[in-house]
Amino acid sequence: MTRDTPAEITVEDLMIPSDTPGIDLHIRNKRPAGMRDFAPERSIVLMHGATYSSGTLFDVPVGGYSFMDWLAGRGYDVHAVDIRGTGGSTRPPEMDWPPEENPPLGRTETGVRDFSTAVDFVLQRRGLARTNIVAMSWGGSVAGAYTSRNNAKVAKLALVAPQWLNLGKARIDPGGALGAYRRIPVLQGKARWLEGAPEGKRDGLIPAGWFETWAAAALATDPEGRIQSPPTMRASTGPILDTREYWSAGRPFYDPGAIAVPVLLVHAEWDLDVPLPVAQDYFTHLTGAPYRRWVEIGEGTHMVLMEKNRLQAFRAIGDFLDEAFAPEG
């Protein structure tokens, strides 16, 4: 078995209470079969982005295995969190009403609270004092803010295309009034996914069948939207409102300089959601990290974890988490 081939793994789907009565959070755990000893260095908690759940981003088995499978095959105990309103977690009752009848749901501070609840659950479940965190896009805002407030609970932080101050309006922001949630026509999203890639490179960026497998998994998380024509998936608009009030207004939601653990930044060259200058500016603000690293993936978009070059990102994260960290002094 190679380091890039998943081993036998154990899978558990868990529901835990949030800090709000009636709202439960879904956590998926994957780990090597037979794993009995748990350590902070071999523990990971995953945090998803603004639109798609952790299962959709990290656990769709394209090419025979998912990112979670790969991490578990490398010897990690991996927990993937869905915040409220996303994936397998409880949807707030406002999501059962027309979106215009309620304000945006799922603000970043709510995401931090849910993520904190999940991390505390994992630490208590495994008897650990800290864990590694891997997050993507808006999840980087959640995980970054969490880490800046809870450095003692975090071993290392790996961020894939983390959200930061925008150069103008964010790509995720459609403009206009925001209701409680938005409907995503997932099956029509391939062109937007590939928009940042040169035309001559688009056809081969997502291997055959991967987009369809991913889209089916995304739609399966929202049975209500799946039966519409065309099928849609509901996603909270709180992250978009926070983009307007913070990132597009030149106001950081948190201070990256307050992160005091090793940080890895993974970015892909054709990412339109987090363009290269945005990633660079974010990296320079990680002034409190004992060390920081930037890995740039050629021929990739914001969704590089689901593309032909995904293993480059996987290995960068795996190598970063594997290496020993012994601060000097």
Coordinates of N, CA, C and O in Angstrom, one line a residue, residues 7-125:
A7 N -6.1 3.2 3.4 CA -6.0 1.9 4.0 C -7.5 1.6 4.5 O -8.4 2.3 4.2
E8 N -7.6 0.4 5.2 CA -8.9 0.1 5.8 C -9.3 1.1 6.8 O -8.4 1.5 7.7
I9 N -10.5 1.7 6.7 CA -10.8 2.8 7.6 C -12.2 2.5 8.3 O -13.0 1.8 7.7
T10 N -12.3 3.1 9.5 CA -13.6 3.0 10.2 C -14.3 4.4 10.0 O -13.7 5.4 10.0
V11 N -15.6 4.3 9.8 CA -16.4 5.5 9.6 C -17.5 5.6 10.6 O -18.2 4.6 10.9
E12 N -17.7 6.8 11.2 CA -18.8 7.0 12.2 C -19.5 8.3 11.8 O -18.8 9.3 11.5
D13 N -20.8 8.4 11.8 CA -21.5 9.6 11.7 C -22.2 9.9 13.0 O -22.9 9.1 13.6
L14 N -21.9 11.1 13.6 CA -22.3 11.5 14.9 C -23.1 12.7 14.9 O -23.0 13.6 14.0
M15 N -24.1 12.8 15.8 CA -24.8 14.1 16.0 C -24.6 14.5 17.4 O -24.8 13.8 18.4
I16 N -24.2 15.8 17.6 CA -24.0 16.4 18.9 C -24.8 17.6 19.1 O -25.1 18.3 18.1
P17 N -25.2 18.0 20.3 CA -26.0 19.2 20.5 C -25.1 20.4 20.3 O -24.0 20.5 20.7
S18 N -25.7 21.5 19.7 CA -25.0 22.8 19.6 C -25.4 23.5 20.9 O -25.9 23.0 21.8
D19 N -25.0 24.8 20.9 CA -25.4 25.6 22.1 C -26.8 26.2 22.0 O -27.2 27.0 22.8
T20 N -27.5 25.8 20.9 CA -28.9 26.3 20.7 C -29.9 25.1 20.8 O -29.7 24.1 20.1
P21 N -30.8 25.1 21.7 CA -31.8 24.0 21.8 C -32.4 23.7 20.4 O -32.8 24.6 19.7
G22 N -32.5 22.4 20.1 CA -33.1 22.0 18.9 C -32.2 22.0 17.7 O -32.6 21.5 16.6
I23 N -31.0 22.5 17.8 CA -30.0 22.5 16.7 C -28.9 21.5 17.1 O -28.2 21.7 18.0
D24 N -28.8 20.4 16.3 CA -27.7 19.5 16.4 C -26.7 19.6 15.3 O -27.0 20.0 14.2
L25 N -25.5 19.2 15.6 CA -24.4 19.3 14.6 C -23.9 17.9 14.1 O -23.7 17.0 15.0
H26 N -23.7 17.8 12.8 CA -23.3 16.5 12.3 C -21.7 16.5 12.2 O -21.1 17.5 11.8
I27 N -21.1 15.4 12.7 CA -19.7 15.2 12.6 C -19.5 13.8 12.0 O -20.0 12.8 12.5
R28 N -18.7 13.8 11.0 CA -18.2 12.5 10.4 C -16.8 12.2 10.8 O -15.9 13.1 10.8
N29 N -16.6 11.0 11.3 CA -15.2 10.6 11.8 C -14.7 9.4 10.9 O -15.4 8.5 10.6
K30 N -13.5 9.6 10.4 CA -12.8 8.5 9.7 C -11.5 8.3 10.3 O -10.8 9.3 10.6
R31 N -11.1 7.1 10.5 CA -9.8 6.8 11.1 C -9.3 5.4 10.7 O -10.2 4.6 10.2
P32 N -8.1 5.1 10.8 CA -7.6 3.7 10.4 C -8.3 2.7 11.3 O -8.5 2.8 12.5
A33 N -8.8 1.6 10.6 CA -9.4 0.5 11.3 C -8.5 0.0 12.4 O -7.3 -0.2 12.1
G34 N -9.0 -0.2 13.6 CA -8.2 -0.7 14.7 C -7.5 0.3 15.4 O -6.7 0.0 16.4
M35 N -7.6 1.6 15.1 CA -6.8 2.6 15.8 C -7.4 2.7 17.2 O -8.6 2.9 17.4
R36 N -6.5 2.6 18.2 CA -6.9 2.7 19.6 C -6.2 3.8 20.4 O -6.7 4.2 21.4
D37 N -5.1 4.2 19.9 CA -4.3 5.3 20.6 C -4.4 6.6 19.8 O -4.2 6.6 18.6
F38 N -4.8 7.6 20.6 CA -5.1 8.9 20.0 C -4.1 9.9 20.5 O -3.9 10.0 21.7
A39 N -3.6 10.8 19.6 CA -2.7 11.8 20.0 C -3.0 13.1 19.3 O -3.5 13.0 18.2
P40 N -2.6 14.2 19.9 CA -2.9 15.5 19.2 C -2.3 15.6 17.8 O -2.9 16.1 16.8
E41 N -1.1 15.0 17.6 CA -0.4 15.1 16.3 C -1.1 14.3 15.2 O -0.9 14.5 14.1
R42 N -1.9 13.3 15.6 CA -2.6 12.5 14.7 C -4.1 12.7 14.6 O -4.9 12.0 14.0
S43 N -4.5 13.9 15.1 CA -5.9 14.2 15.2 C -6.2 15.5 14.2 O -5.3 16.4 14.2
I44 N -7.2 15.4 13.5 CA -7.6 16.5 12.6 C -9.1 16.8 12.7 O -9.9 15.9 12.7
V45 N -9.4 18.1 12.7 CA -10.8 18.6 12.6 C -10.9 19.4 11.3 O -10.1 20.4 11.1
L46 N -11.8 19.1 10.4 CA -12.0 19.7 9.2 C -13.2 20.7 9.2 O -14.2 20.4 9.8
M47 N -13.0 21.9 8.6 CA -14.1 22.9 8.5 C -14.3 23.3 7.1 O -13.4 23.7 6.4
H48 N -15.5 23.3 6.7 CA -15.9 23.5 5.3 C -16.1 25.0 5.0 O -15.9 25.9 5.8
G49 N -16.4 25.4 3.7 CA -16.6 26.7 3.3 C -18.0 27.2 3.4 O -18.8 26.6 4.1
A50 N -18.3 28.3 2.8 CA -19.6 29.0 3.0 C -20.8 28.3 2.3 O -21.9 28.6 2.7
T51 N -20.5 27.5 1.3 CA -21.6 27.0 0.5 C -21.8 25.5 0.7 O -23.0 25.0 0.9
Y52 N -20.8 24.7 0.6 CA -20.9 23.3 0.6 C -20.4 22.7 1.9 O -19.5 23.2 2.6
S53 N -21.0 21.5 2.3 CA -20.7 20.9 3.6 C -19.4 20.2 3.6 O -18.7 20.1 2.5
S54 N -18.9 19.8 4.7 CA -17.7 19.1 4.8 C -17.7 17.8 4.1 O -16.7 17.4 3.4
G55 N -18.8 17.1 4.1 CA -18.9 15.8 3.3 C -18.7 16.1 1.8 O -18.1 15.3 1.1
T56 N -19.3 17.2 1.3 CA -19.3 17.5 -0.1 C -17.9 18.0 -0.5 O -17.4 17.7 -1.6
L57 N -17.2 18.7 0.4 CA -15.8 19.2 0.0 C -14.7 18.2 0.3 O -13.7 18.1 -0.4
F58 N -14.9 17.4 1.4 CA -13.8 16.6 1.8 C -14.0 15.1 1.8 O -13.1 14.3 2.0
D59 N -15.2 14.6 1.4 CA -15.5 13.2 1.5 C -16.3 12.6 0.4 O -17.1 11.7 0.5
V60 N -16.1 13.2 -0.8 CA -16.7 12.6 -2.0 C -15.6 11.7 -2.6 O -14.6 12.1 -3.0
P61 N -15.9 10.4 -2.8 CA -14.8 9.4 -3.2 C -14.6 9.4 -4.7 O -14.8 8.4 -5.3
V62 N -14.2 10.5 -5.2 CA -13.8 10.5 -6.7 C -12.4 9.9 -6.8 O -11.6 9.9 -6.0
G63 N -12.3 9.2 -8.0 CA -11.0 8.5 -8.2 C -10.8 7.4 -7.2 O -9.6 7.0 -7.1
G64 N -11.8 7.0 -6.6 CA -11.7 5.8 -5.6 C -11.5 6.2 -4.2 O -11.7 5.3 -3.3
Y65 N -11.3 7.5 -3.9 CA -11.2 7.8 -2.5 C -11.3 9.4 -2.3 O -11.1 10.1 -3.3
S66 N -11.6 9.8 -1.1 CA -11.8 11.2 -0.8 C -10.6 11.7 0.0 O -9.7 11.0 0.4
F67 N -10.6 13.0 0.3 CA -9.6 13.6 1.1 C -9.6 13.0 2.5 O -8.5 12.7 3.1
M68 N -10.8 12.8 3.0 CA -10.9 12.2 4.4 C -10.3 10.8 4.3 O -9.6 10.4 5.3
D69 N -10.6 10.0 3.3 CA -10.0 8.7 3.1 C -8.5 8.7 3.1 O -7.8 7.9 3.8
W70 N -8.0 9.7 2.3 CA -6.5 9.8 2.2 C -5.9 10.2 3.5 O -4.8 9.6 3.9
L71 N -6.5 11.1 4.3 CA -5.9 11.4 5.6 C -6.0 10.3 6.6 O -5.0 10.0 7.3
A72 N -7.1 9.6 6.6 CA -7.2 8.4 7.5 C -6.2 7.3 7.1 O -5.6 6.7 7.9
G73 N -6.0 7.1 5.7 CA -5.1 6.2 5.3 C -3.6 6.6 5.6 O -2.8 5.7 5.7
R74 N -3.4 7.8 5.9 CA -2.1 8.3 6.3 C -1.9 8.2 7.8 O -0.8 8.5 8.4
G75 N -2.9 7.7 8.5 CA -2.8 7.5 9.9 C -3.4 8.5 10.8 O -3.1 8.5 12.0
Y76 N -4.4 9.3 10.3 CA -5.0 10.3 11.1 C -6.4 10.0 11.5 O -7.1 9.3 10.8
D77 N -6.8 10.5 12.7 CA -8.1 10.4 13.2 C -8.8 11.7 12.8 O -8.5 12.8 13.3
V78 N -9.7 11.6 11.8 CA -10.3 12.8 11.1 C -11.7 13.0 11.5 O -12.5 12.1 11.3
H79 N -12.1 14.2 12.0 CA -13.5 14.6 12.2 C -13.8 15.8 11.3 O -13.1 16.8 11.3
A80 N -14.9 15.6 10.5 CA -15.4 16.7 9.7 C -16.7 17.3 10.2 O -17.6 16.5 10.4
V81 N -16.7 18.6 10.4 CA -17.8 19.3 11.0 C -18.7 19.9 10.0 O -18.3 20.5 9.0
D82 N -20.0 19.8 10.2 CA -21.0 20.6 9.5 C -21.6 21.6 10.4 O -22.2 21.3 11.5
I83 N -21.5 22.9 10.1 CA -22.2 23.9 11.0 C -23.7 23.8 10.7 O -24.1 23.3 9.7
R84 N -24.5 24.5 11.6 CA -25.9 24.4 11.5 C -26.4 24.9 10.1 O -25.8 25.8 9.5
G85 N -27.4 24.3 9.6 CA -27.9 24.7 8.2 C -27.1 24.1 7.1 O -27.5 24.3 5.9
T86 N -26.1 23.2 7.4 CA -25.3 22.7 6.3 C -25.2 21.2 6.4 O -25.1 20.6 7.6
G87 N -25.1 20.5 5.3 CA -24.9 19.0 5.3 C -25.9 18.3 6.2 O -27.1 18.5 6.1
G88 N -25.3 17.5 7.1 CA -26.2 16.7 8.0 C -26.6 17.3 9.2 O -27.3 16.7 10.0
S89 N -26.2 18.6 9.5 CA -26.6 19.3 10.7 C -28.1 19.8 10.6 O -28.6 20.0 9.5
T90 N -28.6 20.1 11.7 CA -30.0 20.7 11.7 C -30.1 22.0 11.0 O -29.2 22.9 11.1
R91 N -31.1 22.1 10.2 CA -31.4 23.4 9.5 C -32.3 24.2 10.4 O -33.3 23.8 10.9
P92 N -31.9 25.5 10.6 CA -32.7 26.4 11.4 C -34.1 26.4 10.8 O -34.3 26.3 9.6
P93 N -35.2 26.6 11.7 CA -36.5 26.6 11.1 C -36.8 27.7 10.1 O -37.7 27.5 9.2
E94 N -36.0 28.8 10.1 CA -36.2 29.8 9.1 C -35.9 29.3 7.7 O -36.4 30.0 6.7
M95 N -35.2 28.2 7.6 CA -34.9 27.7 6.2 C -36.1 27.0 5.6 O -36.0 26.7 4.4
D96 N -37.1 26.8 6.4 CA -38.4 26.2 5.8 C -39.3 27.3 5.3 O -40.4 26.9 4.8
W97 N -39.0 28.5 5.4 CA -39.8 29.6 5.0 C -39.1 30.3 3.8 O -37.9 30.1 3.5
P98 N -39.9 31.0 3.0 CA -39.2 31.8 1.9 C -38.1 32.6 2.4 O -38.2 33.2 3.5
P99 N -37.0 32.6 1.7 CA -35.8 33.3 2.2 C -36.0 34.8 2.5 O -35.4 35.3 3.5
E100 N -36.8 35.5 1.8 CA -37.0 36.9 2.0 C -37.7 37.2 3.3 O -37.7 38.4 3.8
E101 N -38.2 36.2 4.0 CA -39.0 36.5 5.2 C -38.1 36.5 6.5 O -38.6 36.8 7.6
N102 N -36.8 36.3 6.3 CA -35.9 36.3 7.5 C -34.5 36.8 7.1 O -34.2 36.8 5.9
P103 N -33.8 37.4 8.0 CA -32.4 37.9 7.7 C -31.5 36.8 7.5 O -31.7 35.6 7.8
P104 N -30.3 37.1 7.0 CA -29.3 36.1 6.7 C -28.9 35.2 7.9 O -28.7 35.6 9.0
L105 N -28.9 33.9 7.6 CA -28.5 32.9 8.6 C -27.0 32.5 8.4 O -26.4 32.7 7.4
G106 N -26.5 31.9 9.5 CA -25.2 31.3 9.5 C -24.1 32.4 9.4 O -23.1 32.2 8.7
R107 N -24.2 33.4 10.2 CA -23.1 34.4 10.3 C -21.8 33.7 10.8 O -21.8 32.6 11.4
T108 N -20.7 34.3 10.5 CA -19.4 33.7 10.8 C -19.2 33.5 12.3 O -18.7 32.4 12.7
E109 N -19.7 34.4 13.2 CA -19.6 34.2 14.6 C -20.4 32.9 15.0 O -20.0 32.2 15.9
T110 N -21.5 32.7 14.4 CA -22.3 31.4 14.6 C -21.4 30.2 14.2 O -21.4 29.2 14.9
G111 N -20.8 30.3 13.1 CA -19.9 29.3 12.6 C -18.8 29.0 13.6 O -18.4 27.8 13.9
V112 N -18.2 30.0 14.2 CA -17.1 29.9 15.2 C -17.7 29.2 16.4 O -17.0 28.3 17.0
R113 N -18.9 29.5 16.8 CA -19.5 28.8 18.0 C -19.7 27.4 17.7 O -19.4 26.5 18.6
D114 N -20.3 27.0 16.5 CA -20.5 25.6 16.2 C -19.2 24.9 16.1 O -19.1 23.7 16.6
F115 N -18.2 25.5 15.5 CA -16.9 24.8 15.3 C -16.3 24.6 16.7 O -15.7 23.5 17.0
S116 N -16.4 25.6 17.6 CA -15.9 25.4 18.9 C -16.5 24.3 19.7 O -15.9 23.5 20.3
T117 N -17.8 24.2 19.5 CA -18.6 23.1 20.1 C -18.0 21.7 19.6 O -17.8 20.8 20.4
A118 N -17.8 21.6 18.3 CA -17.3 20.4 17.7 C -15.9 20.1 18.1 O -15.6 18.9 18.4
V119 N -15.0 21.1 18.2 CA -13.7 20.8 18.6 C -13.7 20.3 20.0 O -13.0 19.4 20.4
D120 N -14.4 21.0 20.9 CA -14.4 20.6 22.3 C -14.9 19.1 22.4 O -14.5 18.3 23.3
F121 N -15.9 18.8 21.6 CA -16.4 17.4 21.6 C -15.3 16.4 21.2 O -15.1 15.4 21.9
V122 N -14.6 16.7 20.2 CA -13.5 15.8 19.7 C -12.4 15.7 20.8 O -12.0 14.6 21.1
L123 N -12.0 16.8 21.4 CA -11.0 16.8 22.4 C -11.4 15.9 23.6 O -10.7 15.1 24.1
Q124 N -12.7 16.1 24.0 CA -13.2 15.3 25.1 C -13.3 13.9 24.8 O -13.0 13.0 25.5
R125 N -13.8 13.6 23.5 CA -14.0 12.2 23.1 C -12.7 11.5 23.1 O -12.7 10.3 23.4

